[in-house]
Coordinates of C-alpha atoms in Angstrom, one line a residue:
M1 CA -63.1 -101.7 -89.9
M2 CA -62.8 -100.3 -86.5
T3 CA -65.1 -97.7 -84.6
I4 CA -63.8 -96.2 -81.9
S5 CA -66.5 -94.1 -79.4
P6 CA -65.6 -90.9 -78.5
A7 CA -66.3 -89.8 -74.9
H8 CA -69.4 -87.8 -73.4
P9 CA -68.3 -84.1 -74.5
R10 CA -70.0 -82.3 -71.4
A11 CA -71.3 -79.1 -72.5
R12 CA -68.5 -76.9 -70.5
F13 CA -68.8 -72.5 -72.4
F14 CA -65.0 -72.2 -72.5
G15 CA -65.5 -74.1 -75.8
L16 CA -68.5 -72.0 -76.7
A17 CA -66.2 -69.0 -77.1
A18 CA -63.4 -71.1 -79.8
L19 CA -65.1 -69.8 -81.6
A20 CA -67.3 -66.6 -80.4
L21 CA -64.0 -64.0 -81.2
T22 CA -64.3 -65.7 -84.9
A23 CA -68.2 -64.1 -85.1
F24 CA -67.2 -61.3 -83.0
L25 CA -64.6 -59.2 -85.7
S26 CA -66.6 -61.3 -88.1
A27 CA -63.8 -62.1 -91.0
C28 CA -60.9 -62.8 -87.8
T29 CA -58.6 -63.0 -91.3
S30 CA -57.1 -60.9 -93.7
P31 CA -57.5 -61.2 -96.5
R32 CA -60.6 -64.1 -96.2
P33 CA -59.0 -67.2 -97.0
P34 CA -60.6 -69.5 -100.3
S35 CA -64.2 -71.5 -99.2
M36 CA -63.6 -74.6 -98.3
G37 CA -64.8 -75.5 -101.3
A38 CA -61.5 -74.0 -103.4
A39 CA -59.3 -73.8 -100.6
Q40 CA -56.0 -75.4 -100.4
P41 CA -54.1 -77.6 -98.8
P42 CA -50.8 -76.6 -97.3
A43 CA -48.2 -78.0 -99.0
M44 CA -47.1 -81.5 -98.3
P45 CA -43.0 -81.5 -98.9
S46 CA -41.4 -84.9 -100.2
Q47 CA -39.1 -85.9 -97.6
S48 CA -36.1 -87.5 -97.6
V49 CA -37.1 -91.7 -94.8
A50 CA -34.4 -91.4 -92.0
A51 CA -32.3 -95.1 -92.2
Q52 CA -32.6 -94.6 -88.3
D53 CA -35.7 -96.6 -87.7
P54 CA -38.6 -98.7 -89.9
S55 CA -41.3 -96.7 -87.6
L56 CA -41.8 -93.9 -90.0
T57 CA -42.5 -96.5 -92.6
Q58 CA -44.6 -98.6 -91.1
L59 CA -48.3 -99.5 -90.8
S60 CA -50.0 -101.4 -88.3
G61 CA -53.9 -101.7 -87.5
P62 CA -57.1 -100.7 -89.1
A63 CA -56.0 -99.2 -92.5
E64 CA -59.3 -97.4 -91.7
M65 CA -60.8 -96.4 -88.2
R66 CA -64.3 -94.6 -88.4
Q67 CA -66.5 -92.1 -86.3
P68 CA -70.1 -90.7 -85.9
A69 CA -68.7 -86.9 -88.0
S70 CA -65.5 -88.6 -89.7
R71 CA -63.2 -91.9 -90.9
W72 CA -59.3 -92.5 -90.5
L73 CA -57.5 -93.7 -93.0
A74 CA -53.9 -95.2 -91.4
V75 CA -50.7 -93.6 -92.8
P76 CA -47.1 -93.4 -92.5
Y77 CA -45.1 -90.5 -90.4
T78 CA -43.3 -89.6 -93.6
A79 CA -46.9 -88.1 -94.3
L80 CA -47.0 -85.3 -91.9
P81 CA -45.3 -83.0 -93.2
G82 CA -43.0 -80.4 -90.9
W83 CA -43.0 -84.4 -88.2
Q84 CA -38.9 -84.3 -88.4
Q85 CA -38.9 -80.3 -87.2
D86 CA -40.9 -79.9 -83.6
D87 CA -39.7 -79.7 -80.1
L88 CA -42.4 -81.8 -78.3
S89 CA -42.2 -81.3 -74.9
Q90 CA -44.8 -78.2 -74.2
F91 CA -46.7 -81.1 -76.3
W92 CA -44.9 -83.9 -73.6
T93 CA -47.1 -81.4 -71.0
A94 CA -50.4 -81.1 -72.7
L95 CA -50.1 -85.0 -73.3
Q96 CA -49.6 -85.7 -69.8
A97 CA -52.9 -83.1 -68.7
S98 CA -55.0 -85.6 -70.4
C99 CA -53.0 -89.0 -69.4
G100 CA -54.6 -88.1 -66.1
R101 CA -58.2 -88.2 -67.4
V102 CA -58.6 -90.3 -69.9
S103 CA -62.5 -92.1 -70.5
R104 CA -63.1 -95.0 -69.7
A105 CA -63.9 -95.7 -73.4
M106 CA -60.2 -95.2 -73.9
A107 CA -58.5 -96.5 -70.6
P108 CA -57.8 -100.0 -72.6
V109 CA -55.8 -98.7 -75.3
W110 CA -54.6 -95.9 -74.3
T111 CA -53.6 -96.9 -70.6
P112 CA -50.2 -98.6 -71.2
V113 CA -48.9 -95.6 -73.0
C114 CA -49.4 -92.8 -70.8
R115 CA -47.6 -94.4 -68.7
D116 CA -45.2 -96.0 -70.5
A117 CA -45.2 -91.7 -72.0
A118 CA -44.1 -90.3 -68.7
R119 CA -41.0 -92.0 -68.1
L120 CA -40.1 -90.1 -71.2
N121 CA -41.6 -86.5 -69.0
N122 CA -37.5 -85.2 -69.7
A123 CA -36.4 -87.0 -71.9
P124 CA -34.6 -85.3 -75.0
A125 CA -37.8 -83.9 -77.8
D126 CA -35.8 -87.5 -80.7
Q127 CA -36.1 -89.4 -77.9
Q128 CA -40.0 -88.3 -77.0
R129 CA -40.9 -88.2 -81.2
L130 CA -39.1 -91.9 -81.4
F131 CA -41.7 -93.4 -78.4
L132 CA -44.6 -91.9 -80.7
Q133 CA -43.3 -93.5 -83.6
R134 CA -42.5 -96.9 -82.7
R135 CA -46.7 -96.8 -80.0
L136 CA -48.3 -95.1 -81.7
Q137 CA -49.7 -95.0 -85.7
P138 CA -50.8 -92.1 -87.5
Y139 CA -54.0 -91.3 -89.6
R140 CA -55.6 -88.9 -91.9
I141 CA -58.7 -87.2 -90.8
E142 CA -61.0 -86.8 -93.8
A143 CA -64.5 -86.3 -94.1
V144 CA -67.4 -88.8 -94.8
S145 CA -69.4 -87.1 -97.0
G146 CA -71.1 -84.0 -97.6
A147 CA -70.5 -80.6 -99.3
A148 CA -66.2 -80.6 -98.7
A149 CA -66.3 -83.9 -100.1
A150 CA -64.1 -83.5 -103.2
Q151 CA -61.3 -82.1 -100.7
P152 CA -62.7 -84.7 -97.7
D153 CA -58.8 -83.7 -95.8
V154 CA -59.7 -79.9 -96.0
G155 CA -61.5 -78.3 -93.6
L156 CA -60.9 -74.7 -91.3
V157 CA -58.5 -73.6 -88.3
T158 CA -59.4 -70.6 -86.4
G159 CA -58.1 -70.0 -83.5
Y160 CA -58.6 -68.7 -79.6
Y161 CA -57.3 -67.5 -76.1
E162 CA -57.5 -66.7 -72.8
P163 CA -57.6 -62.6 -72.4
I164 CA -55.3 -61.1 -69.5
L165 CA -57.0 -58.1 -68.1
H166 CA -55.9 -55.3 -65.3
A167 CA -58.7 -54.5 -63.0
S168 CA -59.3 -52.4 -60.6
R169 CA -60.8 -54.0 -57.4
L170 CA -63.6 -50.7 -56.4
P171 CA -64.3 -48.5 -59.4
Q172 CA -61.4 -45.3 -59.3
G173 CA -59.9 -43.3 -61.9
D174 CA -60.6 -44.9 -65.2
F175 CA -61.3 -48.7 -63.4
R176 CA -65.8 -47.6 -64.5
V177 CA -67.1 -50.8 -66.5
P178 CA -68.1 -54.3 -64.3
L179 CA -67.3 -57.9 -64.5
W180 CA -70.1 -59.1 -62.8
R181 CA -70.8 -61.9 -60.7
P182 CA -74.3 -63.9 -61.5
P183 CA -76.9 -61.6 -59.2
A184 CA -79.6 -63.5 -56.7
D185 CA -82.4 -63.3 -59.0
L186 CA -80.8 -64.4 -62.1
K187 CA -82.9 -67.1 -62.8
T188 CA -86.0 -65.6 -61.3
R189 CA -85.7 -63.2 -64.8
V190 CA -85.5 -65.1 -68.1
P191 CA -84.4 -63.4 -70.3
Y192 CA -82.5 -60.2 -68.1
W193 CA -81.9 -57.4 -69.0
T194 CA -80.2 -56.9 -71.3
R195 CA -77.2 -54.1 -71.9
Q196 CA -78.4 -52.0 -72.8
Q197 CA -80.7 -52.3 -70.1
L198 CA -78.3 -52.6 -67.1
D199 CA -76.5 -49.5 -68.7
T200 CA -79.2 -47.0 -68.6
L201 CA -81.9 -47.8 -66.6
P202 CA -82.3 -47.8 -62.2
Q203 CA -84.6 -51.4 -61.5
A204 CA -81.5 -53.0 -64.1
Q205 CA -78.7 -51.3 -62.4
A206 CA -79.9 -52.3 -58.7
S207 CA -80.5 -56.3 -59.7
V208 CA -76.4 -55.9 -59.9
A209 CA -75.4 -53.6 -56.9
G210 CA -72.7 -55.0 -55.4
Q211 CA -72.4 -57.8 -57.8
A212 CA -69.8 -56.7 -59.4
I213 CA -65.9 -58.5 -59.6
A214 CA -63.6 -55.8 -60.1
Y215 CA -63.2 -52.7 -62.7
V216 CA -61.9 -52.5 -66.2
A217 CA -60.6 -49.3 -68.0
D218 CA -62.0 -50.6 -71.3
P219 CA -65.9 -51.7 -72.3
V220 CA -64.5 -53.7 -75.6
E221 CA -61.8 -55.6 -73.0
A222 CA -65.1 -56.9 -70.9
L223 CA -67.0 -57.5 -73.5
I224 CA -64.1 -59.4 -75.5
L225 CA -63.8 -61.4 -72.0
Q226 CA -67.6 -62.0 -72.0
I227 CA -66.4 -63.4 -75.8
Q228 CA -63.9 -65.7 -73.9
G229 CA -65.6 -65.8 -71.6
S230 CA -62.8 -66.3 -69.5
G231 CA -59.3 -64.9 -69.0
R232 CA -57.1 -63.7 -66.8
A233 CA -56.6 -60.3 -64.6
I234 CA -54.9 -58.7 -62.6
I235 CA -56.2 -56.8 -60.2
T236 CA -54.9 -54.0 -57.6
E237 CA -56.7 -54.2 -54.6
P238 CA -58.1 -50.9 -51.9
D239 CA -54.6 -51.7 -50.4
G240 CA -51.9 -51.8 -54.0
R241 CA -51.4 -55.3 -53.4
R242 CA -52.4 -57.4 -57.5
I243 CA -54.6 -60.1 -57.3
Y244 CA -53.1 -63.0 -60.6
S245 CA -57.4 -64.2 -61.1
R246 CA -58.9 -66.3 -63.2
L247 CA -62.3 -65.4 -64.5
K248 CA -64.6 -67.8 -65.4
F249 CA -67.7 -68.4 -67.1
A250 CA -70.9 -67.8 -64.1
G251 CA -74.1 -67.4 -66.5
H252 CA -75.4 -65.4 -68.6
N253 CA -78.2 -62.7 -69.0
G254 CA -79.9 -65.0 -71.5
Q255 CA -80.6 -62.9 -74.3
P256 CA -79.7 -63.9 -77.8
Y257 CA -75.8 -63.2 -79.2
R258 CA -75.3 -61.2 -81.9
S259 CA -71.5 -59.6 -83.4
V260 CA -71.2 -56.5 -84.1
G261 CA -68.7 -56.9 -86.6
T262 CA -70.8 -58.3 -89.0
W263 CA -73.1 -54.6 -87.3
L264 CA -70.3 -52.3 -88.6
I265 CA -70.3 -54.0 -92.5
Q266 CA -74.1 -54.1 -92.4
N267 CA -74.8 -50.7 -91.2
G268 CA -71.4 -49.9 -94.4
Q269 CA -69.2 -48.8 -91.7
I270 CA -66.3 -51.2 -92.5
T271 CA -65.5 -53.8 -95.4
P272 CA -65.7 -56.9 -95.1
A273 CA -61.6 -56.4 -95.3
Q274 CA -61.8 -54.8 -92.4
A275 CA -63.1 -56.6 -90.2
N276 CA -60.8 -58.0 -88.0
W277 CA -59.8 -56.2 -85.2
P278 CA -56.9 -53.3 -86.5
G279 CA -60.0 -52.3 -88.4
I280 CA -62.6 -52.2 -85.6
S281 CA -60.4 -50.8 -84.0
D282 CA -59.3 -48.1 -85.4
W283 CA -63.0 -47.4 -86.4
M284 CA -63.8 -47.2 -82.7
Q285 CA -60.8 -44.7 -82.8
R286 CA -62.1 -42.5 -85.4
N287 CA -66.2 -42.5 -83.6
P288 CA -65.9 -42.1 -79.8
D289 CA -69.1 -41.0 -80.0
R290 CA -70.8 -44.2 -81.1
V291 CA -68.4 -47.1 -79.6
Q292 CA -71.5 -47.0 -76.2
S293 CA -74.2 -48.3 -78.4
L294 CA -72.0 -50.4 -80.5
L295 CA -71.5 -52.3 -77.1
W296 CA -75.1 -51.9 -77.5
Q297 CA -76.0 -53.9 -80.5
N298 CA -75.3 -57.0 -78.2
P299 CA -77.3 -57.7 -76.1
R300 CA -75.5 -60.5 -73.7
V301 CA -73.5 -60.1 -71.1
V302 CA -71.6 -63.2 -69.5
F303 CA -71.4 -63.0 -65.3
F304 CA -68.1 -65.1 -64.0
Q305 CA -66.6 -66.3 -60.7
E306 CA -63.6 -65.0 -59.8
E307 CA -60.6 -68.2 -59.0
K308 CA -57.6 -66.0 -57.1
M309 CA -54.2 -67.8 -58.2
A310 CA -51.2 -65.9 -56.9
E311 CA -50.3 -62.5 -55.3
L312 CA -48.3 -60.1 -57.7
P313 CA -45.0 -59.1 -56.3
P314 CA -44.2 -55.7 -56.6
G315 CA -42.8 -54.9 -60.7
A316 CA -43.9 -58.7 -61.7
D317 CA -46.4 -59.3 -64.3
A318 CA -48.1 -61.8 -64.9
D319 CA -46.5 -65.7 -64.8
H320 CA -47.3 -67.3 -67.9
D321 CA -46.7 -70.8 -66.1
I322 CA -50.1 -70.3 -64.8
P323 CA -52.1 -73.5 -66.2
G324 CA -54.3 -72.4 -68.6
P325 CA -57.8 -72.5 -68.7
V326 CA -59.5 -75.8 -67.8
G327 CA -61.8 -77.0 -71.2
A328 CA -64.0 -79.6 -72.4
Q329 CA -61.9 -82.8 -70.9
G330 CA -61.1 -81.7 -67.9
V331 CA -58.0 -81.0 -68.6
P332 CA -55.7 -77.1 -67.7
L333 CA -55.8 -75.9 -71.7
T334 CA -51.6 -75.7 -73.1
G335 CA -50.8 -72.2 -75.3
G336 CA -49.9 -74.0 -78.4
R337 CA -51.0 -77.1 -78.0
S338 CA -54.0 -78.0 -76.6
I339 CA -57.4 -77.7 -79.3
A340 CA -60.5 -77.6 -79.8
V341 CA -62.4 -80.4 -82.1
D342 CA -65.9 -82.3 -83.0
P343 CA -65.9 -84.7 -80.8
G344 CA -68.0 -86.4 -82.8
S345 CA -64.7 -86.6 -85.4
I346 CA -61.7 -86.8 -82.3
P347 CA -62.0 -87.7 -78.7
Y348 CA -60.5 -86.0 -76.7
G349 CA -57.2 -86.8 -75.8
T350 CA -56.4 -87.4 -78.5
P351 CA -53.2 -86.9 -80.6
V352 CA -53.7 -85.0 -83.6
W353 CA -51.5 -83.5 -86.2
L354 CA -51.7 -80.1 -87.0
S355 CA -50.9 -78.3 -90.6
T356 CA -51.9 -74.8 -91.8
T357 CA -50.7 -71.8 -91.5
E358 CA -49.3 -68.8 -89.2
P359 CA -52.0 -65.8 -89.3
I360 CA -49.0 -63.2 -88.7
N361 CA -46.6 -64.4 -90.3
L362 CA -47.7 -66.6 -93.7
Q363 CA -45.3 -69.6 -92.5
P364 CA -46.6 -73.7 -92.3
L365 CA -47.1 -74.2 -88.9
Q366 CA -47.1 -77.3 -88.1
R367 CA -47.4 -79.4 -84.5
L368 CA -48.5 -82.1 -82.0
V369 CA -51.0 -81.1 -80.5
M370 CA -53.9 -83.1 -77.9
A371 CA -57.3 -82.2 -78.6
Q372 CA -58.4 -81.3 -75.5
D373 CA -61.7 -79.1 -75.8
T374 CA -64.9 -78.2 -78.5
G375 CA -67.7 -75.7 -79.0
T376 CA -71.1 -75.4 -80.2
A377 CA -69.1 -73.5 -83.6
I378 CA -66.6 -75.9 -84.2
R379 CA -68.4 -79.2 -86.2
G380 CA -67.5 -81.0 -89.5
A381 CA -64.2 -83.9 -89.8
V382 CA -61.3 -82.0 -90.5
R383 CA -62.0 -77.9 -87.8
A384 CA -60.0 -76.6 -85.3
D385 CA -60.0 -74.5 -82.8
Y386 CA -56.3 -73.2 -81.2
F387 CA -55.9 -71.7 -79.0
W388 CA -52.4 -69.7 -78.2
G389 CA -53.0 -69.4 -74.8
A390 CA -52.7 -65.7 -72.5
G391 CA -51.2 -62.7 -73.6
Q392 CA -51.6 -60.0 -76.6
R393 CA -49.6 -61.8 -79.2
A394 CA -52.3 -64.7 -78.6
E395 CA -54.9 -61.9 -79.0
Q396 CA -53.8 -60.7 -82.2
A397 CA -53.4 -64.4 -83.8
A398 CA -56.4 -65.8 -82.5
G399 CA -58.2 -63.5 -83.8
R400 CA -56.7 -63.8 -87.9
L401 CA -56.5 -67.2 -88.2
K402 CA -58.8 -69.0 -89.8
A403 CA -57.6 -71.4 -92.1
P404 CA -57.7 -74.0 -93.9
L405 CA -56.2 -77.5 -91.9
R406 CA -55.1 -80.5 -92.0
L407 CA -55.3 -83.0 -90.1
W408 CA -53.8 -86.5 -88.3
A409 CA -54.9 -88.3 -85.3
L410 CA -52.2 -90.6 -83.7
W411 CA -54.3 -94.2 -81.8
P412 CA -52.0 -97.2 -80.4
R413 CA -50.1 -99.5 -82.4
Q414 CA -51.8 -103.2 -82.3
L415 CA -48.1 -105.0 -80.3

């Protein structure tokens, strides 16, 4: 038996936001998934063993490896559902990002793999897949004890994303909801003013005067950005130029976070089955005079710092090729190829085969991802928060993803 020591995680708010959208919606999928005790793992279709390379079936290295919060059991690649169908081109981008931040503990085994993988950046997917089969051994991840012991290899996946907002540098027209920098007296008043106080009390409003980075038109968009902890913004300057910026977490008011979705359920406004974004949005449209009171149920306010990315030419839209936000490993996240994990179960920088179900079309979601982020709510052996990227589809998918999950870690073979 071999023990791997994961890198020590740094606390990052972007990781903390990994389950925040789930908390906002209270129940982020419709219908609700089965409880973990009754969860059914995704189907494991039989695969014919391709004769082109024995690495599909060969096992090498320890039969079992232990992490503080999980155990890994060696399996062949034929145990990974959908392994042959994944297009690995985008995964290679995420792999190279993690290779640039290999921890000291993982360097002895990962440095040779990263060096050789760099030579295949532009290789066909089949060559990349063959390289992984020959250099990395799959391990099924299981819980070591506790409530999940009846199905130790089945866990839970949720989703998160990076919002894209349209904003104005100055308050004008419909753009009246401010996104603030940290106020100068933030550390001297603990806890700081609540959301309702900042909206209504003159002395509270004076404390954030001049601190607005920009203004958005929808207070709900502002709340979602605060829940996510980071987002992209297209900000219109007074001279008409559009600046593409990233708004990053820079502090909060020290007040507790409370879910508006939970409040709606508890007060009989919506049912648990309606506690998803379409359901909450519908309630807001039917009750416009109560939206502000709803938002005040969450007293926490998040403050931001702006990172200007580029100036957009006339007619251009958001550039989705700009790197994603930085996760807990210290590398930019890649939409569809990065996950947040419990680092006690999976060390940062580990390739992970993920098998679950798409939340919108209910098709299998089976692909190779990198463990690059974490969050206080992401705990357990088989637990992941899937980073969908940015934009409207990412928002819809992230808000609905809550499903049974199986994971396999890929670790360097002992050559």
